[in-house]
Coordinates of N, CA, C and O in Angstrom, one line a residue:
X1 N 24.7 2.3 -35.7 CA 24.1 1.9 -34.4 C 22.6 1.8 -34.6 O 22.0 2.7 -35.2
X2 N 22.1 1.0 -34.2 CA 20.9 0.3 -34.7 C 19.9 1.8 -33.5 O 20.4 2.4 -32.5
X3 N 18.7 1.8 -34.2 CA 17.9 2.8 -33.2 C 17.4 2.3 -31.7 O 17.2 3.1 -30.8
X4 N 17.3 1.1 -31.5 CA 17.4 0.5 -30.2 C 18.0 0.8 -29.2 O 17.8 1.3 -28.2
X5 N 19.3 0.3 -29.9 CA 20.7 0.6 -28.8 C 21.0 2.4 -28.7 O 21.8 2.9 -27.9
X6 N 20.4 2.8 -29.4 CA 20.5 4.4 -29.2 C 19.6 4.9 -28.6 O 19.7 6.1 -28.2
X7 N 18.6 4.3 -28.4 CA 17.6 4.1 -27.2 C 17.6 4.1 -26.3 O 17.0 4.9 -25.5
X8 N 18.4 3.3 -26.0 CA 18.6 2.5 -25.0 C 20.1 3.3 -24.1 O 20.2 3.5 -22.8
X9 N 21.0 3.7 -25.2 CA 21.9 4.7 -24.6 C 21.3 6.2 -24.1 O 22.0 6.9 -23.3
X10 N 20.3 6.5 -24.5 CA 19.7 7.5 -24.2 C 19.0 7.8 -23.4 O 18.8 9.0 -23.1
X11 N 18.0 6.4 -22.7 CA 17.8 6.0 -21.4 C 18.5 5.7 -20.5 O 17.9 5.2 -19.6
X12 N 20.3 5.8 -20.5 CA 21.4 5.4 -19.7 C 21.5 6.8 -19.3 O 21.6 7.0 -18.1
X13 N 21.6 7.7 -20.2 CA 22.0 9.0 -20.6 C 21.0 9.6 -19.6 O 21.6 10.0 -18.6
X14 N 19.6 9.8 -19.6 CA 18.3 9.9 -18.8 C 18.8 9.6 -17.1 O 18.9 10.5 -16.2
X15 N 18.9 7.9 -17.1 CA 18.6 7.6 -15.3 C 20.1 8.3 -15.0 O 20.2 8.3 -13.7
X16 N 20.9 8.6 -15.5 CA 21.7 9.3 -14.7 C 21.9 10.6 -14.2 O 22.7 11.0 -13.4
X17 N 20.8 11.3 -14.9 CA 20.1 12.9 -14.3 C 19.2 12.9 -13.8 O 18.8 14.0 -13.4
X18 N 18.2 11.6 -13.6 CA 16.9 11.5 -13.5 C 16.8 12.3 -11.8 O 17.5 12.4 -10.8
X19 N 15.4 13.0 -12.0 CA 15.2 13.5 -10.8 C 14.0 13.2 -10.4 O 13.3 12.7 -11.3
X20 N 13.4 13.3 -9.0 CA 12.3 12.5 -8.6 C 11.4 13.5 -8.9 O 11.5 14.4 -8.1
X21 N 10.4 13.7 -9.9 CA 10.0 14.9 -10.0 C 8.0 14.5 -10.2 O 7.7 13.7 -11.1
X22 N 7.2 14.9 -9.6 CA 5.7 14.4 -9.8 C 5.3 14.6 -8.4 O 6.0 15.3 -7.6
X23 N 4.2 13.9 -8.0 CA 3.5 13.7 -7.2 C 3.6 12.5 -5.8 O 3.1 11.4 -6.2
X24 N 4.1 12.6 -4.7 CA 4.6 11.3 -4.2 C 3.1 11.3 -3.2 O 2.7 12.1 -2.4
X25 N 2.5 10.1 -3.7 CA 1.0 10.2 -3.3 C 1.0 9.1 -1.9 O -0.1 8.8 -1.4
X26 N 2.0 8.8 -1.5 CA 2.1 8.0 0.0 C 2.1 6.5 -0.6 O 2.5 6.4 -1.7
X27 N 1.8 5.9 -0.2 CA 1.9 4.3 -0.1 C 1.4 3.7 -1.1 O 0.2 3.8 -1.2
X28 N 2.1 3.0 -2.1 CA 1.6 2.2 -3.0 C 1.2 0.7 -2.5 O 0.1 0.1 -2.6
X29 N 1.9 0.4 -2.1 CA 1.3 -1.2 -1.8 C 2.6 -1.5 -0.3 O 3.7 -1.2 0.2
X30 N 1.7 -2.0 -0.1 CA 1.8 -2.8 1.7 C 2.3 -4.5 0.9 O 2.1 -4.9 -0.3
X31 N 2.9 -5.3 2.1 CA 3.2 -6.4 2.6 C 3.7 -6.7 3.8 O 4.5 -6.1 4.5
X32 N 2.7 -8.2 4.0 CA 2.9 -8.4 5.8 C 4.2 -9.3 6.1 O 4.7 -10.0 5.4
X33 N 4.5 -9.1 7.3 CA 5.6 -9.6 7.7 C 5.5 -11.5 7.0 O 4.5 -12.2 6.8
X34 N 7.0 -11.5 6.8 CA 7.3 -12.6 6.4 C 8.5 -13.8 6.9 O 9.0 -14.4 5.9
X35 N 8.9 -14.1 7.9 CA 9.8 -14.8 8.2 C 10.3 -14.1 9.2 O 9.7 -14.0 10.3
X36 N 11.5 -13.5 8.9 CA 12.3 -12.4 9.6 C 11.6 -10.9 8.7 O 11.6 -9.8 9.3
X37 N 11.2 -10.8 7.7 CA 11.6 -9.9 7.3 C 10.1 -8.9 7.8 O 9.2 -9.7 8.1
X38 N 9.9 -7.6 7.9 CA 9.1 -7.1 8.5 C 7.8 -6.5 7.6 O 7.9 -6.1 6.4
X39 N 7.4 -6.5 7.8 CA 5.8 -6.0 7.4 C 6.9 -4.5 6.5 O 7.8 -3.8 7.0
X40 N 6.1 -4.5 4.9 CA 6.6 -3.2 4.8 C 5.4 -2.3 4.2 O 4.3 -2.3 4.6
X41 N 5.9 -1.5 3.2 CA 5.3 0.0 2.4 C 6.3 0.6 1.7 O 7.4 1.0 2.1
X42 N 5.6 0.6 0.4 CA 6.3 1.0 -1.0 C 5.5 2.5 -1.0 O 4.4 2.5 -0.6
X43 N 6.0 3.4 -1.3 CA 5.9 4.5 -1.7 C 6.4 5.1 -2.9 O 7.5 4.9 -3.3
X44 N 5.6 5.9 -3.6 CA 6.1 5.8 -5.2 C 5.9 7.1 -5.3 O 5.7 7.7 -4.2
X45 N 5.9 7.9 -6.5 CA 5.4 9.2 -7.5 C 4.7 8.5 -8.6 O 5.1 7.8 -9.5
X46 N 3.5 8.8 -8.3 CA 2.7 9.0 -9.6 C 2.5 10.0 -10.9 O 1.6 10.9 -10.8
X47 N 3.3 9.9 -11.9 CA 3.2 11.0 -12.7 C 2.0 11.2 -13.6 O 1.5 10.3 -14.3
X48 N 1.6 12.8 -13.6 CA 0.3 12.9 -13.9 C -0.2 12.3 -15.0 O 0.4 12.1 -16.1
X49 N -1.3 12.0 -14.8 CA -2.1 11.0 -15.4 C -1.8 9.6 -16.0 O -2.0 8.9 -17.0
X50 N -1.4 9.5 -15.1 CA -1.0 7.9 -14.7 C -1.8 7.0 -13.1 O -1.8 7.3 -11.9
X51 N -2.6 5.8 -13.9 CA -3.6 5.5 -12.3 C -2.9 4.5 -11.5 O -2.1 3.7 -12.0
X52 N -3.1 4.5 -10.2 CA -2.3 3.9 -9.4 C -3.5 2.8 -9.1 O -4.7 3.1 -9.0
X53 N -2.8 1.3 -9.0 CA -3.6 0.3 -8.6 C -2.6 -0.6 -8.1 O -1.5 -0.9 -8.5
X54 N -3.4 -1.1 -6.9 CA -2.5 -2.0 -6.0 C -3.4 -3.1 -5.7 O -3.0 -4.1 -5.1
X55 N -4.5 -3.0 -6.0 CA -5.8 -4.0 -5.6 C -6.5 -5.0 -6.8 O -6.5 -6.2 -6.9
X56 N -7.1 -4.1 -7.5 CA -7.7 -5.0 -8.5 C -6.4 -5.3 -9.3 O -5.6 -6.1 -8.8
X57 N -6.2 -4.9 -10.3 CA -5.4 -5.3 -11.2 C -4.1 -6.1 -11.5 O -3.8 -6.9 -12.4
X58 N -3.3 -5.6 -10.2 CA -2.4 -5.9 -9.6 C -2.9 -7.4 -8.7 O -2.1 -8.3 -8.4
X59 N -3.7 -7.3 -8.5 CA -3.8 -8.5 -7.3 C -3.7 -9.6 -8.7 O -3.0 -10.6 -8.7
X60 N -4.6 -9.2 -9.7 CA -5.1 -10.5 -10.7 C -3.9 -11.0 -11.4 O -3.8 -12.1 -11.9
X61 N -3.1 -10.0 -11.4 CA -1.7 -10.2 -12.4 C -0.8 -10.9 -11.7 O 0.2 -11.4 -12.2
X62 N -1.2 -10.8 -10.1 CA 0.2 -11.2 -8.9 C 1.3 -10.4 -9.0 O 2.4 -10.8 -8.9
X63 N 1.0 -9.1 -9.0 CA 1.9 -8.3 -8.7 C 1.8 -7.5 -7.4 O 0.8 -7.7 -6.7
X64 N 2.8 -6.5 -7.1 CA 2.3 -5.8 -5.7 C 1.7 -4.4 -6.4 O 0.9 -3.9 -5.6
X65 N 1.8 -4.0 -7.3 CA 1.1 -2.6 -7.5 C 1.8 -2.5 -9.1 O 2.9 -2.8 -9.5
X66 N 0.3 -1.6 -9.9 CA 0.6 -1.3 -11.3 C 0.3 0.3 -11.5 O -0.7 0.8 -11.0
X67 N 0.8 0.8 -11.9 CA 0.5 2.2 -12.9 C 0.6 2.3 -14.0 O 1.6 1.9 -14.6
X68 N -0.8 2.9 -14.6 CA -1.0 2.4 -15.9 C -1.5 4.0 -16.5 O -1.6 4.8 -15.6
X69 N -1.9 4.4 -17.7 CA -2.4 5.6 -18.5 C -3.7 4.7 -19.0 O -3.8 3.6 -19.4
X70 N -4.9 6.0 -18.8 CA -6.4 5.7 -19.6 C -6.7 4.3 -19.1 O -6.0 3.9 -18.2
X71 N -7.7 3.6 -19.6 CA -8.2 2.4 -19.4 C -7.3 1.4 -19.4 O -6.4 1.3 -20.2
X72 N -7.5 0.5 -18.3 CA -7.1 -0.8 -18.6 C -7.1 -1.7 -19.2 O -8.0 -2.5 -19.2
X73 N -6.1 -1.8 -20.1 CA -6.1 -3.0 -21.2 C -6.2 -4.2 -21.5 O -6.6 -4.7 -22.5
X74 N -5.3 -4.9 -20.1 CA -4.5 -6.1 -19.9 C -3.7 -6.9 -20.6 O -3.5 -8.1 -20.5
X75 N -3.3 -5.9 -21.7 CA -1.3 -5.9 -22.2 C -0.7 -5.6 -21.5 O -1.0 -4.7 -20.7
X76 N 0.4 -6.3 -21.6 CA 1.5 -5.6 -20.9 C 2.2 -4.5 -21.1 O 2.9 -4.1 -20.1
X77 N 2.2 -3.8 -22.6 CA 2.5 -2.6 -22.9 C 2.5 -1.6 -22.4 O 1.4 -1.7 -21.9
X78 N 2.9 -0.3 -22.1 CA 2.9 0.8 -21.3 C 2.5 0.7 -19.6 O 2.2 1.7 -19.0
X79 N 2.6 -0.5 -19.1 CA 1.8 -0.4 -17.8 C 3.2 -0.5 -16.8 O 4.2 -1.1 -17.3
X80 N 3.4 0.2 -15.6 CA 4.2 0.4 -15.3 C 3.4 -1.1 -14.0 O 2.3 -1.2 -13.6
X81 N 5.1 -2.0 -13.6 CA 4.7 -2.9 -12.5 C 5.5 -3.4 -11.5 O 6.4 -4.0 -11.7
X82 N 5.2 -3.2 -10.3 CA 5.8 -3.3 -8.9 C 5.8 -4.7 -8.4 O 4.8 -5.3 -8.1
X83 N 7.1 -5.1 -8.4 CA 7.2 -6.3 -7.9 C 8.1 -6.2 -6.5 O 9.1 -5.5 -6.5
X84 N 7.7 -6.7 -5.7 CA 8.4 -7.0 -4.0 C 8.4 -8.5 -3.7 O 7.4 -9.2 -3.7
X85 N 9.4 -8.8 -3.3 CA 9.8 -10.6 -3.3 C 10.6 -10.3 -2.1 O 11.3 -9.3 -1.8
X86 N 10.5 -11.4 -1.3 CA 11.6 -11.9 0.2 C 13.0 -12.2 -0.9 O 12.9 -12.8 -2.0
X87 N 14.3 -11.7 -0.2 CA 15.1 -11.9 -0.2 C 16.0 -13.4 -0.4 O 16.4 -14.2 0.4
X88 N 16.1 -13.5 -1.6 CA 16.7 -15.0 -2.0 C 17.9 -15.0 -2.5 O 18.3 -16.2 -2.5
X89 N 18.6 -14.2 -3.0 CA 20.0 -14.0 -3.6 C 20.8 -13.3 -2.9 O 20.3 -12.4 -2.3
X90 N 22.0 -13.7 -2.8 CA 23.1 -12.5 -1.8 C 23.1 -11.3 -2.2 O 23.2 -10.4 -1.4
X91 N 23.1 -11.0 -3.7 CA 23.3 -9.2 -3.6 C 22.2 -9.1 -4.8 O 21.3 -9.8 -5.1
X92 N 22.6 -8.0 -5.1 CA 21.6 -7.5 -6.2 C 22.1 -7.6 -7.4 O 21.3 -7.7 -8.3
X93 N 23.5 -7.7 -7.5 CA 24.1 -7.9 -8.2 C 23.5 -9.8 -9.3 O 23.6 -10.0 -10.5
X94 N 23.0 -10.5 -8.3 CA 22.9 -12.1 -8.5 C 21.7 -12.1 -8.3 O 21.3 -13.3 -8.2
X95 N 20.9 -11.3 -8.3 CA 19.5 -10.9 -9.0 C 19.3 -10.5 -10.5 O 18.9 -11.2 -11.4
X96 N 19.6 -9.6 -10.5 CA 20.1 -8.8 -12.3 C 20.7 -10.4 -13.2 O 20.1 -10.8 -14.2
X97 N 22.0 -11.1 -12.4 CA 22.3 -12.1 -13.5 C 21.4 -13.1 -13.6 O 21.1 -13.6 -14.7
X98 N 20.7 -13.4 -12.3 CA 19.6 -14.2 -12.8 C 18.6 -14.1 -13.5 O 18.0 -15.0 -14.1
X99 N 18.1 -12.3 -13.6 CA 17.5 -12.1 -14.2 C 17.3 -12.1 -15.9 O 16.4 -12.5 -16.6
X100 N 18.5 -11.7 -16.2 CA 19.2 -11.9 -17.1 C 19.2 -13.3 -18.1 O 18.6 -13.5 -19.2
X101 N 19.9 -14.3 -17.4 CA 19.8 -15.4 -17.7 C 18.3 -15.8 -18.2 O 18.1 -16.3 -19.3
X102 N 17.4 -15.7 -17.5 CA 16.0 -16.0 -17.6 C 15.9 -15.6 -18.7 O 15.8 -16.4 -19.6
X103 N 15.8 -14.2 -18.8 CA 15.5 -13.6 -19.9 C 16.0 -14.4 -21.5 O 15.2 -14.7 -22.4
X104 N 17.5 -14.7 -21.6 CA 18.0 -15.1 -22.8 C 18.3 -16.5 -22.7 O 19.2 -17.0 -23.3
X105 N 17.1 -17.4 -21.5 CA 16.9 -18.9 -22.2 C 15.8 -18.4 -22.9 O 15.8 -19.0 -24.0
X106 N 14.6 -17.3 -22.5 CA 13.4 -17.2 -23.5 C 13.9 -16.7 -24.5 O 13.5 -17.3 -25.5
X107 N 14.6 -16.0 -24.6 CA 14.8 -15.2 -26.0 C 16.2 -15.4 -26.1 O 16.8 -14.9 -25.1
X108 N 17.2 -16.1 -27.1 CA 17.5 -16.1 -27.3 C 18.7 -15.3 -27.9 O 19.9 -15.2 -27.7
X109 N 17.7 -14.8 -28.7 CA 18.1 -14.0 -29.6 C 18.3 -12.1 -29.1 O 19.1 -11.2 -29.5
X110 N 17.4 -12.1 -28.3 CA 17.1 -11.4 -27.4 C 18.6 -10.4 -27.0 O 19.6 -11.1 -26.9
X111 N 18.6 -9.3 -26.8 CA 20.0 -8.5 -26.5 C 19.6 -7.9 -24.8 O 18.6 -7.8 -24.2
X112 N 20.8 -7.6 -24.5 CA 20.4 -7.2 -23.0 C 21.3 -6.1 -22.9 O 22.1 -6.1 -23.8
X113 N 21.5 -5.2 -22.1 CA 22.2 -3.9 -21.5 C 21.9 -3.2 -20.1 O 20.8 -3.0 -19.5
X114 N 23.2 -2.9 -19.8 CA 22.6 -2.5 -18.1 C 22.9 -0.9 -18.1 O 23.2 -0.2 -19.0
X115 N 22.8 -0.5 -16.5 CA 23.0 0.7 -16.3 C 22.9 0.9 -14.7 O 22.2 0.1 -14.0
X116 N 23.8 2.0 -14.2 CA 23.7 2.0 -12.9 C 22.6 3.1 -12.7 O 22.5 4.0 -13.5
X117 N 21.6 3.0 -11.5 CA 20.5 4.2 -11.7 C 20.8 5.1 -10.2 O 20.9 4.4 -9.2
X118 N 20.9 6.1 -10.2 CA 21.5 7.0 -9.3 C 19.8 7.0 -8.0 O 18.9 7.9 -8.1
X119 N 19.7 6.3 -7.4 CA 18.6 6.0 -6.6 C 19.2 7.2 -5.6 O 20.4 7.3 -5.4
X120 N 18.4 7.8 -5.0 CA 19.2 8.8 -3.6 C 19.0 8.1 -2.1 O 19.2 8.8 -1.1
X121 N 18.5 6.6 -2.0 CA 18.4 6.5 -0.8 C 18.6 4.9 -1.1 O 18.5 4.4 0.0
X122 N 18.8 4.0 -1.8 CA 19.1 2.4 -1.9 C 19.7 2.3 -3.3 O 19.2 3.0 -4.2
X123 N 20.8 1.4 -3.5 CA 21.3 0.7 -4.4 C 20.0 0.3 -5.5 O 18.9 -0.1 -5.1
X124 N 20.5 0.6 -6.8 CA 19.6 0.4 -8.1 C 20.4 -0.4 -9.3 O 21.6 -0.3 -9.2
X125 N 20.1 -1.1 -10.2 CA 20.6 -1.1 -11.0 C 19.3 -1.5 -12.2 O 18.3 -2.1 -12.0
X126 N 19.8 -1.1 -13.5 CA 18.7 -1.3 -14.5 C 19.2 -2.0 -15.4 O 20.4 -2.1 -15.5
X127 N 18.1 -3.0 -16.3 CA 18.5 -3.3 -17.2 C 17.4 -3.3 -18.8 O 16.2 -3.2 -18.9
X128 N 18.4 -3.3 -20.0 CA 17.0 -2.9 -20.8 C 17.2 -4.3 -21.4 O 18.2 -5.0 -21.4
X129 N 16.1 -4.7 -21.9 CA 15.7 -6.1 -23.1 C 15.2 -5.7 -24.2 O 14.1 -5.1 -24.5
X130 N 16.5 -6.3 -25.0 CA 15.6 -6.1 -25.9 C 15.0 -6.8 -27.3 O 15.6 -6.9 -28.4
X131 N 13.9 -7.2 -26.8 CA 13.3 -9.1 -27.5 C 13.3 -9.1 -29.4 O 13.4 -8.3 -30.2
X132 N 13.2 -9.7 -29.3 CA 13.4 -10.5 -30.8 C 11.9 -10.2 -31.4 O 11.5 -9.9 -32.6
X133 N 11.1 -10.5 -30.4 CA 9.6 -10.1 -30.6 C 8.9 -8.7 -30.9 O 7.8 -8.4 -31.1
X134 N 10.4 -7.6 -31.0 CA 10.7 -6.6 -31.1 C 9.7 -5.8 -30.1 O 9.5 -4.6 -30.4
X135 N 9.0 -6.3 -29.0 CA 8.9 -5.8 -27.5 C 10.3 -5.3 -26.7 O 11.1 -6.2 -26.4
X136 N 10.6 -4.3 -26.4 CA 11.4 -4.0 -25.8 C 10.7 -3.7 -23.7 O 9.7 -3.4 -23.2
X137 N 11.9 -4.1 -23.2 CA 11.3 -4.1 -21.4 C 12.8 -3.2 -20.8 O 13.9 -3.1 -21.3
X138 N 12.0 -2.7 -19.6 CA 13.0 -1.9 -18.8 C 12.8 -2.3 -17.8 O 11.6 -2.4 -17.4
X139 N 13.8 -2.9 -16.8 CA 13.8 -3.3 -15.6 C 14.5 -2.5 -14.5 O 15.7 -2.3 -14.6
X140 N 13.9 -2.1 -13.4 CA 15.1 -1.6 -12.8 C 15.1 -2.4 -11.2 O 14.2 -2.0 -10.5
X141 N 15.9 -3.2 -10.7 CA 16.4 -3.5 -9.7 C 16.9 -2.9 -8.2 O 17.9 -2.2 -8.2
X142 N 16.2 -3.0 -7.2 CA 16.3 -2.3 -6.1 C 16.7 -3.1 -5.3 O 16.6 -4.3 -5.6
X143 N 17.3 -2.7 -4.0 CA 17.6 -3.2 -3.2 C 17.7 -2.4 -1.4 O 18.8 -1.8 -1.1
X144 N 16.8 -2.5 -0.7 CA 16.1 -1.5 0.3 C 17.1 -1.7 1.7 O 17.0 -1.1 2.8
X145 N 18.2 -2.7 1.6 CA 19.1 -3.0 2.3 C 18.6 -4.7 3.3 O 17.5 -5.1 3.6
X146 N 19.4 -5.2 3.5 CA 19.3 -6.5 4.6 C 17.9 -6.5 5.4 O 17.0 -7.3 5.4
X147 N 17.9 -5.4 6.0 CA 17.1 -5.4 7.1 C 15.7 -5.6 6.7 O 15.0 -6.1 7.5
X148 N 15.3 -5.1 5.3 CA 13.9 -4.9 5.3 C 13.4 -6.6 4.6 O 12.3 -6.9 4.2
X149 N 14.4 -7.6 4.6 CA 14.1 -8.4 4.0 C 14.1 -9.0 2.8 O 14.5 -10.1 2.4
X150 N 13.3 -7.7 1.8 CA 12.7 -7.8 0.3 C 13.8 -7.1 -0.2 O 14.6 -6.5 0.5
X151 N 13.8 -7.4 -1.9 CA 14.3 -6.8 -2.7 C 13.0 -5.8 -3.5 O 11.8 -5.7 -3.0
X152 N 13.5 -5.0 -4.6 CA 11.9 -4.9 -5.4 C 12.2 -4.0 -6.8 O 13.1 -3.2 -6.9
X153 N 11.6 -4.3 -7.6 CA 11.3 -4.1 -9.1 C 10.7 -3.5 -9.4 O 9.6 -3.8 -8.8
X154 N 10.6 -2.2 -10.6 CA 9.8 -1.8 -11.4 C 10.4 -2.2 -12.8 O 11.6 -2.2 -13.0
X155 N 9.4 -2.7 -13.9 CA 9.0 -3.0 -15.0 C 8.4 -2.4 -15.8 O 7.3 -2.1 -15.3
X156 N 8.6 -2.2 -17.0 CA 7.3 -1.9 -18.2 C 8.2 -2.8 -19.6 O 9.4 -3.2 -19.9
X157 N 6.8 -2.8 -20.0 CA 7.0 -3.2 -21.7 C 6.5 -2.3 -22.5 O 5.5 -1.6 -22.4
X158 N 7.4 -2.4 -23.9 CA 6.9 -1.2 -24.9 C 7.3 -1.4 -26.4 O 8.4 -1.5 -26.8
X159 N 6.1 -1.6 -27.1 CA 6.8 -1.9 -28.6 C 8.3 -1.1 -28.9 O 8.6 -0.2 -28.2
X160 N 8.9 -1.5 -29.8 CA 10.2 -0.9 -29.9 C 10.4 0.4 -30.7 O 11.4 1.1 -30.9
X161 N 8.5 0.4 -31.4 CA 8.6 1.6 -32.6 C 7.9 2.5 -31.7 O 7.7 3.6 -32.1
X162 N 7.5 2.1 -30.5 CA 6.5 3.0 -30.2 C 7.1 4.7 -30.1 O 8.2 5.2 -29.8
X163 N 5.5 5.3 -30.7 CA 6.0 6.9 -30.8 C 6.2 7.4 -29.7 O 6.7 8.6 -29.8
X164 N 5.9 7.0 -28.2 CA 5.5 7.8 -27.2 C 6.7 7.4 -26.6 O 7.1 8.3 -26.0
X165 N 7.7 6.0 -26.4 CA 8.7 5.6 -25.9 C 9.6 7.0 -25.2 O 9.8 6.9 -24.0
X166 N 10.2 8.2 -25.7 CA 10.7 8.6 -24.5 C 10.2 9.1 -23.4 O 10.6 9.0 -22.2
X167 N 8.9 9.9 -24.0 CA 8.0 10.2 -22.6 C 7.8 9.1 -21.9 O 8.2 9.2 -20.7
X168 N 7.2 7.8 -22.1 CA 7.1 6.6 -20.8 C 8.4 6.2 -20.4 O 8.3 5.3 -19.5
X169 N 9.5 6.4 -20.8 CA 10.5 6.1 -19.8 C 11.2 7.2 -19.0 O 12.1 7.1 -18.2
X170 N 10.2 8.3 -19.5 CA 10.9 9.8 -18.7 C 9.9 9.7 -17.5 O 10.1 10.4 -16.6
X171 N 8.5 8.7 -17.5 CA 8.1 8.9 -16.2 C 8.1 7.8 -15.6 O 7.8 7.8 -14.4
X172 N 8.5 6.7 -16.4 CA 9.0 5.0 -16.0 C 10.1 5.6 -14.5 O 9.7 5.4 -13.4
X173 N 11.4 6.3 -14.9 CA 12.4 6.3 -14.9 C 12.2 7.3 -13.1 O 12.5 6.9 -11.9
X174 N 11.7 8.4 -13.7 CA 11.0 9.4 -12.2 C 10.7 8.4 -11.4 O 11.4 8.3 -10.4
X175 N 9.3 7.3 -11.5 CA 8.8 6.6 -10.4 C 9.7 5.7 -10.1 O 9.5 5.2 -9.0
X176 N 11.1 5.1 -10.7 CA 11.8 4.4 -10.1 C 13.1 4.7 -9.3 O 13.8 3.8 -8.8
X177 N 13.4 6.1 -9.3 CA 13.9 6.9 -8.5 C 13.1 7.7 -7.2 O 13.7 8.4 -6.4
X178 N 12.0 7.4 -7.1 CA 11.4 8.4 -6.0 C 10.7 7.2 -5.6 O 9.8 7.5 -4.9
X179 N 10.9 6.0 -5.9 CA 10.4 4.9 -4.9 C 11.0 4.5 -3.8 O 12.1 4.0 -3.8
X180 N 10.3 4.7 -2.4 CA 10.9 4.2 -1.1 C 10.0 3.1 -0.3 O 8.9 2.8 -0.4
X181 N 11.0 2.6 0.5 CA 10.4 1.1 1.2 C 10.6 1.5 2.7 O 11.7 1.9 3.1
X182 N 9.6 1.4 3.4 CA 9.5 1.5 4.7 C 9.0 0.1 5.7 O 8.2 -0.8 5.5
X183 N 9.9 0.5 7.0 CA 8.8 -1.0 8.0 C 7.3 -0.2 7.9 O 7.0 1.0 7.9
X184 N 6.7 -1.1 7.8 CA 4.9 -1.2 8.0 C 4.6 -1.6 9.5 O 5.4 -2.1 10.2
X185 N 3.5 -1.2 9.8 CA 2.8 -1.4 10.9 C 1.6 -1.8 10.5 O 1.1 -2.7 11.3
X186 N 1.1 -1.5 9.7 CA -0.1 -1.6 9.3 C -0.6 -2.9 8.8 O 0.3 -3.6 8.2
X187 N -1.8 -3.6 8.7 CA -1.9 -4.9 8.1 C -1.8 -4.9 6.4 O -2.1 -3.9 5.9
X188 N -1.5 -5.9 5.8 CA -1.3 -6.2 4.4 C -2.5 -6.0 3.6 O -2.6 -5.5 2.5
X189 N -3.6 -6.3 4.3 CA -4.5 -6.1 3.4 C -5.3 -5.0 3.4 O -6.4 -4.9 2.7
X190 N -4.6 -3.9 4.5 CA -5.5 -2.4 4.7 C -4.7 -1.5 3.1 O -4.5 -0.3 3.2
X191 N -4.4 -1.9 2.3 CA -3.9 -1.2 1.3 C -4.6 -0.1 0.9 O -4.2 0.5 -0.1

């Protein structure tokens, strides 16, 4: 078994004990109402020494919020990233395949593997990539229910040799279990 896939089983092995464990520092990033769907608020755990940005960096990249270690680089490697999108597919389930798909018209060659993630308050599901470019990506798929409109994503990228790979998916894995979505009141850009 190739060291990837043993990786990769080992991060299956991981989000199924994962516990929310760090610092839950309140609101990561805001968005304003959208159609039907309501003004919300992402709330995360930031694990120590890791910086939370929802403004600068995040705005430039078009994301809703990034956590990243030490200086900003702008690789995509080790940076952890929040994505929140209005509701376009019927389940989550036909998110993941789309996602999927996407993934292996780019890459080809590219391998893929899933996993269910024991979220304690919304449906999760994860998936790992892993590219040809020998970049490996962790996705994990959320789904905050009907009502709130949005779906939402955490992401990172990580060479495949990297030395540090289990510790960033041991705190990858924390912030995507102790992430919650709430209605907002608040305006979108009081972030």
């Amino acid at each position: 078994m190739s060291r990837r896939v043993a990786a990769a089983l080992a991060l299956c092995a991981f989000a199924a004990l994962a516990q929310a464990t760090g610092k839950d520092d309140g609101v990561l990033a805001r968005g304003a109402r959208d159609g039907a769907a309501p003004a919300w608020a992402i709330s995360a755990t930031t694990p120590p020494g890791w910086t939370r940005d929802c403004c600068t960096y995040a705005r430039a990249i078009g994301v809703s919020a990034v956590l990243y270690q030490g200086e900003w680089s702008g690789k995509p490697q080790r940076v952890m990233v929040l994505n929140v999108w209005p509701r376009q597919l019927a389940t989550l389930a036909d998110e993941l395949q789309a996602d999927r798909q996407r993934y292996l018209q780019h890459d080809p060659a590219g391998k893929v593997s899933g996993f269910a993630v024991r979220h304690p308050v919304m449906p999760c599901e994860a998936s790992v990539y892993q590219g040809s470019d020998r970049i490996d990506d962790v996705l994990v798929f959320c789904d905050p229910g009907a009502a709130s409109g949005v779906r939402l994503s955490w992401s990172m990228a990580f060479d495949d040799a990297d030395p540090s790979r289990r510790a960033l998916l041991d705190d990858f894995m924390r912030v995507a279990v102790a992430t919650r979505w709430a209605k907002d009141a608040a305006p979108a850009h009081g972030r």
